[in-house]
Coordinates of C-alpha atoms in Angstrom, one line a residue:
X11 CA 0.1 0.0 0.0
X12 CA 2.9 2.4 0.7
X13 CA 4.5 1.8 -2.7
X14 CA 1.5 1.9 -4.7
X15 CA -0.6 4.4 -2.8
X16 CA -3.7 2.0 -3.1
X17 CA -5.8 0.2 -0.7
X18 CA -5.1 -3.6 -0.3
X19 CA -8.2 -4.6 -2.4
X20 CA -7.0 -2.4 -5.2
X21 CA -3.4 -3.5 -5.4
X22 CA -4.4 -7.2 -4.8
X23 CA -1.5 -8.1 -2.5
X24 CA -3.6 -9.2 0.7
X25 CA -1.3 -11.3 2.6
X26 CA 2.4 -12.0 3.4
X27 CA 3.4 -15.3 1.7
X28 CA 1.0 -14.7 -1.0
X29 CA 0.3 -17.4 -3.8
X30 CA 2.8 -17.0 -6.7
X31 CA 0.1 -15.4 -9.0
X32 CA -0.7 -12.6 -6.6
X33 CA 2.9 -11.6 -5.3
X34 CA 2.9 -8.6 -7.6
X35 CA 0.7 -5.7 -7.1
X36 CA -1.7 -4.9 -10.0
X37 CA -0.9 -1.2 -9.5
X38 CA 1.9 0.9 -10.5
X39 CA 4.4 1.4 -7.7
X40 CA 6.4 4.4 -6.7
X41 CA 9.7 2.6 -7.8
X42 CA 8.2 2.2 -11.1
X43 CA 7.1 5.8 -11.5
X44 CA 10.6 7.1 -10.4
X45 CA 12.4 4.6 -12.6
X46 CA 10.4 5.9 -15.6
X47 CA 11.8 9.3 -14.6
X48 CA 15.4 7.8 -14.7
X49 CA 16.0 7.5 -11.0
X50 CA 18.2 4.7 -9.8
X51 CA 16.2 2.4 -7.6
X52 CA 17.2 0.1 -4.7
X53 CA 15.4 -2.0 -1.8
X54 CA 16.9 -3.5 1.1
X55 CA 15.4 -5.9 3.7
X56 CA 17.0 -7.9 6.5
X57 CA 14.3 -10.7 7.0
X58 CA 12.3 -12.5 4.2
X59 CA 10.9 -15.0 6.7
X60 CA 7.2 -13.9 6.1
X61 CA 7.7 -11.5 3.1
X62 CA 10.2 -10.7 0.4
X63 CA 10.6 -8.1 -2.4
X64 CA 9.9 -9.9 -5.6
X65 CA 11.4 -8.8 -8.9
X66 CA 9.5 -6.7 -11.4
X67 CA 8.3 -4.2 -8.6
X68 CA 10.6 -1.5 -10.1
X69 CA 13.8 -1.8 -8.2
X70 CA 17.0 -2.0 -10.0
X71 CA 18.7 -3.6 -7.1
X72 CA 17.3 -5.7 -4.3
X73 CA 19.4 -6.7 -1.1
X74 CA 17.8 -9.3 1.0
X75 CA 18.3 -12.8 2.5
X76 CA 17.2 -15.5 0.0
X77 CA 13.6 -16.3 1.1
X78 CA 13.4 -19.9 1.8
X79 CA 11.7 -22.5 4.0
X80 CA 14.7 -22.9 6.3
X81 CA 14.4 -19.4 7.7
X82 CA 10.7 -20.0 8.4
X83 CA 11.5 -23.2 10.3
X84 CA 14.4 -21.5 12.1
X85 CA 11.8 -18.9 13.5
X86 CA 10.3 -21.8 15.4
X87 CA 13.3 -24.1 16.4
X88 CA 16.0 -21.2 16.8
X89 CA 16.1 -21.7 20.6
X90 CA 17.1 -25.3 20.4
X91 CA 19.7 -24.6 17.6
X92 CA 21.0 -21.3 18.8
X93 CA 24.6 -22.5 19.8
X94 CA 24.9 -24.0 16.3
X95 CA 24.0 -20.7 14.7
X96 CA 26.0 -18.7 17.0
X97 CA 29.3 -20.5 16.0
X98 CA 28.5 -19.8 12.4
X99 CA 28.0 -15.9 13.1
X100 CA 31.3 -15.0 11.5
X101 CA 33.1 -14.6 8.3
X102 CA 33.8 -18.4 8.1
X103 CA 30.2 -19.2 8.8
X104 CA 28.9 -16.9 6.1
X105 CA 31.1 -18.9 3.8
X106 CA 29.4 -21.9 4.9
X107 CA 25.9 -20.3 4.8
X108 CA 25.8 -17.1 3.1
X109 CA 22.2 -16.4 4.0
X110 CA 23.2 -15.9 7.8
X111 CA 25.1 -12.6 6.9
X112 CA 22.4 -10.4 6.3
X113 CA 19.5 -12.4 7.8
X114 CA 17.5 -11.1 10.8
X115 CA 15.6 -14.3 11.1
X116 CA 18.4 -15.5 13.2
X117 CA 17.6 -12.7 15.6
X118 CA 19.4 -13.6 18.7
X119 CA 22.6 -13.7 16.9
X120 CA 21.9 -11.1 14.3
X121 CA 24.5 -8.4 13.7
X122 CA 22.8 -5.4 12.0
X123 CA 26.1 -3.8 11.0
X124 CA 26.4 -6.1 7.8
X125 CA 23.2 -4.8 6.4
X126 CA 24.2 -1.3 7.5
X127 CA 27.3 -1.6 5.6
X128 CA 25.5 -2.7 2.4
X129 CA 23.4 0.3 2.6
X130 CA 26.3 2.5 3.3
X131 CA 28.2 1.1 0.1
X132 CA 25.2 1.8 -1.9
X133 CA 24.8 5.5 -0.7
X134 CA 28.4 6.0 -1.4
X135 CA 28.0 4.9 -5.1
X136 CA 24.9 7.2 -5.3
X137 CA 27.1 10.3 -5.0
X138 CA 27.7 10.2 -8.7
X139 CA 23.9 9.8 -9.6
X140 CA 21.8 12.7 -10.0
X141 CA 18.6 11.1 -8.6
X142 CA 17.9 7.8 -6.8
X143 CA 15.2 6.2 -4.8
X144 CA 16.2 3.8 -1.9
X145 CA 13.6 1.9 0.3
X146 CA 15.0 0.1 3.5
X147 CA 12.7 -2.3 5.5
X148 CA 14.3 -3.4 9.0
X149 CA 12.3 -6.3 10.5
X150 CA 13.4 -5.7 14.1
X151 CA 10.7 -4.4 16.3
X152 CA 8.5 -7.4 15.3
X153 CA 6.9 -10.1 17.5
X154 CA 8.2 -12.4 18.8
X155 CA 10.4 -9.9 20.4
X156 CA 13.9 -11.4 19.9
X157 CA 16.8 -9.1 21.0
X158 CA 20.5 -9.8 20.0
X159 CA 23.5 -8.7 22.1
X160 CA 24.2 -5.9 23.3
X161 CA 20.6 -4.8 23.3
X162 CA 19.4 -7.9 25.2
X163 CA 21.2 -6.3 28.2
X164 CA 19.5 -3.0 28.0
X165 CA 16.3 -2.0 29.9
X166 CA 16.9 -4.9 32.5
X167 CA 14.8 -7.6 30.6
X168 CA 16.0 -10.2 33.1
X169 CA 14.3 -13.7 33.2
X170 CA 11.4 -13.1 35.7
X171 CA 8.8 -15.8 36.2
X172 CA 9.1 -16.9 32.6
X173 CA 12.4 -18.0 31.5
X174 CA 12.8 -15.9 28.5
X175 CA 15.4 -13.0 27.9
X176 CA 15.4 -13.0 24.3
X177 CA 11.6 -13.3 23.1
X178 CA 11.2 -16.5 21.5
X179 CA 8.7 -17.9 23.7
X180 CA 5.7 -15.4 23.8
X181 CA 5.7 -14.1 27.3
X182 CA 2.2 -13.1 27.8
X183 CA 0.6 -16.0 26.3
X184 CA 2.2 -18.1 29.4
X185 CA -0.5 -16.2 31.5
X186 CA -3.4 -17.6 29.5
X187 CA -1.6 -21.0 29.2
X188 CA -1.2 -21.2 33.0
X189 CA -4.7 -20.2 33.4
X190 CA -6.2 -22.9 31.2
X191 CA -4.1 -25.3 33.2
X192 CA -6.1 -24.3 36.2
X193 CA -3.2 -22.4 37.7
X194 CA -2.3 -18.8 38.3
X195 CA 0.6 -16.4 38.3
X196 CA 0.5 -14.1 41.3
X197 CA -0.4 -10.5 40.6
X198 CA 3.3 -9.7 41.1
X199 CA 4.4 -12.3 38.7
X200 CA 1.9 -11.1 36.0
X201 CA 3.1 -7.5 36.3
X202 CA 6.6 -8.8 36.0
X203 CA 5.8 -10.6 32.7
X204 CA 4.2 -7.3 31.4
X205 CA 7.3 -5.3 32.3
X206 CA 9.5 -7.9 30.7
X207 CA 7.5 -7.7 27.6
X208 CA 7.8 -4.0 27.4
X209 CA 11.4 -4.0 28.1
X210 CA 12.2 -6.3 25.3
X211 CA 10.2 -4.0 23.0
X212 CA 12.1 -1.2 24.2
X213 CA 15.5 -3.1 23.7
X214 CA 14.5 -3.7 20.1
X215 CA 13.5 0.0 19.7
X216 CA 17.0 0.9 20.8
X217 CA 18.5 -1.5 18.3
X218 CA 16.4 -0.1 15.4
X219 CA 17.4 3.5 16.6
X220 CA 21.0 2.5 16.2
X221 CA 20.5 1.2 12.8
X222 CA 18.5 4.2 11.7
X223 CA 21.2 6.4 13.1
X224 CA 23.9 4.5 11.1
X225 CA 21.9 5.0 7.9
X226 CA 21.4 8.6 8.6
X227 CA 25.2 8.9 9.3
X228 CA 25.9 7.2 6.0
X229 CA 23.8 9.6 4.1
X230 CA 25.5 12.7 5.7
X231 CA 29.0 11.2 4.9
X232 CA 27.9 10.5 1.3
X233 CA 27.2 14.2 1.1
X234 CA 23.5 13.3 0.2
X235 CA 21.6 14.5 3.3
X236 CA 20.7 18.3 2.7
X237 CA 19.2 17.7 -0.9
X238 CA 17.4 14.3 -0.1
X239 CA 13.9 13.4 1.0
X240 CA 14.0 11.2 3.9
X241 CA 10.6 9.3 4.9
X242 CA 10.7 7.5 8.4
X243 CA 7.8 5.2 8.9
X244 CA 6.7 1.8 10.1
X245 CA 4.6 -0.8 8.2
X246 CA 2.5 -1.5 11.3
X247 CA 2.8 -1.2 15.1
X248 CA 2.2 -3.7 17.9
X249 CA -0.7 -4.2 20.3
X250 CA 1.2 -4.1 23.7
X251 CA 0.1 -5.1 27.0
X252 CA -1.8 -2.3 29.1
X253 CA -4.9 -2.3 31.3
X254 CA -8.3 -2.2 29.8
X255 CA -7.7 -4.0 26.5
X256 CA -10.5 -5.8 25.0
X257 CA -8.4 -9.0 24.4
X258 CA -6.9 -11.0 27.0
X259 CA -3.0 -10.6 27.7
X260 CA -1.7 -12.9 25.0
X261 CA 1.4 -12.3 23.1
X262 CA 1.9 -8.9 21.7
X263 CA 1.0 -9.0 18.2
X264 CA -0.5 -7.3 15.2
X265 CA -2.9 -8.1 12.3
X266 CA -5.4 -10.4 14.2
X267 CA -8.1 -7.8 15.2
X268 CA -9.0 -4.3 14.5
X269 CA -9.8 -3.2 18.1
X270 CA -7.5 -0.4 19.4
X271 CA -5.0 1.5 17.3
X272 CA -2.1 -0.3 18.4
X273 CA -1.0 -2.0 15.1
X274 CA -2.4 0.9 12.9
X275 CA -1.1 4.0 14.5
X276 CA 2.4 4.3 13.2
X277 CA 5.3 6.9 13.1
X278 CA 5.4 9.1 9.9
X279 CA 8.0 11.9 9.4
X280 CA 9.3 13.5 6.4
X281 CA 12.5 15.5 5.9
X282 CA 12.4 17.6 2.9
X283 CA 15.6 18.9 0.9
X284 CA 17.2 21.9 2.6
X285 CA 15.0 21.3 5.6
X286 CA 11.9 22.9 4.1
X287 CA 9.0 22.7 6.2
X288 CA 11.1 21.6 9.3
X289 CA 9.2 21.6 12.6
X290 CA 5.8 21.4 11.0
X291 CA 3.4 18.8 12.7
X292 CA 0.3 17.5 11.0
X293 CA -2.3 16.5 13.6
X294 CA -4.9 15.3 11.2
X295 CA -5.4 11.8 10.1
X296 CA -3.2 10.7 7.2
X297 CA -2.4 7.3 5.7
X298 CA 0.3 5.3 4.4
X299 CA -1.4 5.3 0.9
X300 CA -0.9 9.1 0.9
X301 CA 2.8 8.9 1.1
X302 CA 3.6 8.2 -2.5
X303 CA 1.3 10.9 -3.9
X304 CA 2.6 13.5 -1.5
X305 CA 6.4 12.8 -2.8
X306 CA 5.3 12.8 -6.3
X307 CA 3.5 16.0 -5.8
X308 CA 6.4 17.7 -3.9
X309 CA 8.8 16.6 -6.7
X310 CA 6.6 18.1 -9.2
X311 CA 6.2 14.8 -11.0
X312 CA 3.0 13.3 -12.7
X313 CA 0.6 11.6 -10.4
X314 CA 0.1 7.8 -10.3
X315 CA -3.4 6.5 -10.3
X316 CA -3.8 5.9 -6.5
X317 CA -6.5 5.8 -3.7
X318 CA -4.3 7.9 -1.5
X319 CA -4.0 11.8 -2.0
X320 CA -1.2 14.4 -1.7
X321 CA -0.8 15.9 1.9
X322 CA 1.2 18.8 0.6
X323 CA -1.7 21.2 1.6
X324 CA -1.2 19.8 5.4
X325 CA 2.5 20.2 5.2
X326 CA 2.2 23.8 3.6
X327 CA -0.5 24.7 6.4
X328 CA -3.4 24.7 3.9
X329 CA -5.5 21.7 5.0
X330 CA -9.3 21.9 5.0
X331 CA -11.8 20.8 7.7
X332 CA -13.3 18.1 5.6
X333 CA -13.8 14.7 7.6
X334 CA -10.9 12.2 6.8
X335 CA -11.2 8.4 6.9
X336 CA -9.0 5.4 6.4
X337 CA -9.7 1.6 5.8
X338 CA -7.7 -1.3 7.3
X339 CA -8.2 -5.1 7.4
X340 CA -6.8 -8.0 9.3
X341 CA -4.2 -10.3 8.0
X342 CA -4.4 -14.1 8.8
X343 CA -6.0 -14.0 12.3
X344 CA -6.6 -17.1 14.6
X345 CA -9.8 -18.4 16.1
X346 CA -8.9 -17.5 19.4
X347 CA -9.4 -13.9 18.5
X348 CA -12.7 -14.4 16.7
X349 CA -16.1 -13.2 17.8
X350 CA -19.0 -15.7 18.3
X351 CA -20.3 -17.1 15.0
X352 CA -17.4 -15.6 13.2
X353 CA -16.5 -17.1 9.7
X354 CA -14.2 -20.0 10.3
X355 CA -11.0 -21.0 8.4
X356 CA -11.0 -24.1 6.2
X357 CA -7.7 -25.2 7.6
X358 CA -6.7 -26.2 11.2
X359 CA -3.4 -24.3 11.6
X360 CA -1.0 -21.8 10.1
X361 CA 1.3 -24.5 8.6
X362 CA -1.6 -26.2 6.7
X363 CA -2.5 -23.1 4.9
X364 CA 1.0 -22.9 3.3
X365 CA 3.1 -24.9 0.9
X366 CA 6.7 -25.0 -0.3
X367 CA 7.7 -24.4 -3.9
X368 CA 10.5 -27.1 -4.1
X369 CA 12.8 -25.4 -6.6
X370 CA 13.0 -22.2 -4.8
X371 CA 12.1 -23.2 -1.3
X372 CA 10.0 -20.5 -1.1
X373 CA 6.7 -20.5 1.1
X374 CA 3.3 -19.6 -0.3
X375 CA -0.2 -19.5 1.0
X376 CA -2.2 -22.3 -0.9
X377 CA -4.4 -20.6 -3.4
X378 CA -7.4 -22.9 -2.8
X379 CA -7.7 -21.2 0.6
X380 CA -7.5 -17.5 -0.6
X381 CA -11.3 -17.0 -0.9
X382 CA -11.7 -18.1 2.5
X383 CA -9.0 -16.1 3.9
X384 CA -10.1 -12.9 2.2
X385 CA -13.7 -13.2 3.3
X386 CA -12.6 -14.1 6.9
X387 CA -11.1 -10.8 7.4
X388 CA -12.3 -8.2 10.0
X389 CA -12.5 -4.7 8.5
X390 CA -12.6 -1.3 9.7
X391 CA -13.3 2.3 8.5
X392 CA -11.9 4.8 10.8
X393 CA -12.3 8.7 11.0
X394 CA -10.8 11.0 13.4
X395 CA -13.6 10.2 15.9
X396 CA -15.3 7.0 14.8
X397 CA -14.4 3.5 14.0
X398 CA -16.7 1.0 12.4
X399 CA -15.5 -2.6 12.5
X400 CA -17.1 -5.3 10.4
X401 CA -17.0 -9.0 11.3
X402 CA -18.1 -11.8 8.9
X403 CA -20.7 -13.9 10.6
X404 CA -22.0 -17.3 9.6
X405 CA -25.6 -18.2 10.9
X406 CA -27.7 -21.1 9.3
X407 CA -25.2 -21.3 6.5
X408 CA -25.7 -17.7 5.7
X409 CA -22.9 -15.0 5.5
X410 CA -23.7 -11.6 6.9
X411 CA -21.7 -8.9 8.4
X412 CA -22.0 -7.6 11.9
X413 CA -20.8 -4.2 12.7
X414 CA -19.7 -2.3 15.9
X415 CA -19.2 1.3 16.2
X416 CA -16.7 2.9 18.6
X417 CA -15.9 6.6 19.7
X418 CA -12.2 6.4 19.5
X419 CA -11.6 9.5 21.3
X420 CA -13.6 8.3 24.5
X421 CA -12.8 4.6 24.0
X422 CA -9.5 4.1 22.6
X423 CA -9.5 0.3 23.3
X424 CA -12.7 -0.1 21.5
X425 CA -14.6 -1.9 24.3
X426 CA -18.1 -0.2 24.1
X427 CA -20.3 -0.6 21.0
X428 CA -22.3 2.8 20.7
X429 CA -24.1 1.8 17.4
X430 CA -27.6 2.1 18.8
X431 CA -26.9 5.8 20.0
X432 CA -25.4 6.8 16.5
X433 CA -27.2 5.2 13.7
X434 CA -26.5 8.0 11.2
X435 CA -22.7 7.6 11.9
X436 CA -23.0 3.8 11.4
X437 CA -25.0 4.3 8.1
X438 CA -22.4 6.9 6.9
X439 CA -19.4 4.8 7.6
X440 CA -21.1 1.6 6.4
X441 CA -21.5 3.2 2.9
X442 CA -17.7 3.6 3.0
X443 CA -17.0 0.2 4.1
X444 CA -19.3 -2.0 2.1
X445 CA -17.7 -1.4 -1.2
X446 CA -14.6 -3.1 -0.1
X447 CA -16.6 -6.2 1.1
X448 CA -18.6 -6.1 -2.1
X449 CA -15.6 -6.1 -4.4
X450 CA -14.2 -9.1 -2.5
X451 CA -17.6 -11.0 -2.8
X452 CA -17.4 -10.4 -6.4
X453 CA -13.8 -11.4 -7.1
X454 CA -13.5 -14.3 -4.5
X455 CA -17.0 -15.4 -3.6
X456 CA -17.9 -16.4 0.1
X457 CA -16.0 -19.6 0.2
X458 CA -17.0 -22.4 2.5
X459 CA -19.6 -21.0 5.3
X460 CA -18.8 -22.5 8.6
X461 CA -18.7 -20.6 11.9
X462 CA -15.9 -20.8 14.4
X463 CA -16.3 -23.7 17.1
X464 CA -14.3 -22.2 19.8
X465 CA -14.3 -18.4 19.4
X466 CA -12.9 -15.6 21.6
X467 CA -10.5 -17.4 23.7
X468 CA -8.5 -14.3 24.0
X469 CA -11.5 -11.9 23.8
X470 CA -11.9 -10.2 27.2
X471 CA -15.0 -11.0 29.4
X472 CA -13.0 -10.4 32.6
X473 CA -9.8 -8.6 33.4
X474 CA -6.8 -10.2 34.6
X475 CA -6.3 -6.8 36.6
X476 CA -9.2 -6.6 39.0
X477 CA -8.7 -2.8 39.2
X478 CA -10.2 -2.5 35.6
X479 CA -13.8 -3.2 34.8
X480 CA -15.0 -5.7 32.2
X481 CA -15.8 -4.3 28.8
X482 CA -19.5 -4.7 27.5
X483 CA -19.9 -8.0 25.6
X484 CA -19.8 -8.1 21.8
X485 CA -23.3 -7.0 20.6
X486 CA -25.2 -9.2 18.0
X487 CA -26.0 -6.5 15.5
X488 CA -26.0 -7.2 11.9
X489 CA -25.6 -4.4 9.2
X490 CA -27.4 -4.7 5.8

């Protein structure tokens, strides 16, 4: 969406590890648009476990670990094999297994300086270019929070009641698992686990900040800083533990549900050439699909066909008062986060939904599950005050879409449905949301219609923290 300026249903790439025939967006990318204007283009990414940059997206040069099933497996078995990989984390080891060198999939031993050096070398070469476009995706602040040395020693992550200093065993899920075993952590132990999770997140933030600083230093040393646009953003955030959440304190995560703004409220900062507009802060709602149109507008280049719009009026202090809205949808979720009667998946677990392409060892989602995966998405339309969430519901073998409305100013965790008090708002936002659902129904159909058997294991009905009241239960309202 950032590269195309388009909503997911428009560009067509709806999941990580998409099937081979839907890896490429069906919309022009910013890299394509700039390459047509004789820009040199390059892309850097340090982890291809769950996504990678395919060829033909518009980048002349792509630097990333080779996407393969080995990394996918290592994500789950790394704790048991960490000593093996530790002894390979050197030049001799890189000769034995070149994929280790730039690969953050091996997180507890990952050394970011090798990728930073690749980026620095590219920037040094760009001194002789009149114009270039470089995109860097660092996959560091990401669950499971796995921290490499020396950042694993920062913020006193310790071990606490769960023996985990590096993050590969989801901390907060241990609370739920222990409760299901008819046992309990003490209040003190629970808060130690919450604190441990946040400390790991802070340590990863420090690691990412160091890498970002190294890249900025390389831009300066190459003499490119003053005349460059620099855009700092994240592709998503995380839902971190805090009191009053609608879902139980499971692992910090993203993409599983639409409650709260933890995974959709991201940082966005733009540095313009010669520090134009320095210090300007835009308080209005903006979207990742607005970035490409904004840059092309500022550069004075022809616009692409996008769903987003240029935000240069905001940056120049000329924004209007019209209400703004954005759309978002879940990725591949899990039944434990589904509301009652939610459309169920056709597969039993994450691995069953994927397959390996033998020649390349790349992992893809099985094409036969795509209609079901698409229609199982929760979706939202959000304005600066309101959020309407839609859930796909199956009753009597019929698919419908239940909605809930939240006042995001008064209820930022989205615990109280206020649909009955604001029917006009529901109608207005539903008119924006329904075309996305309708488009997917036409393209994919409804798939098999079966409701989830065990919904909402992590949807809050009571609080782990007795000081915080229980949110209202999910209302059974169906929108038409």
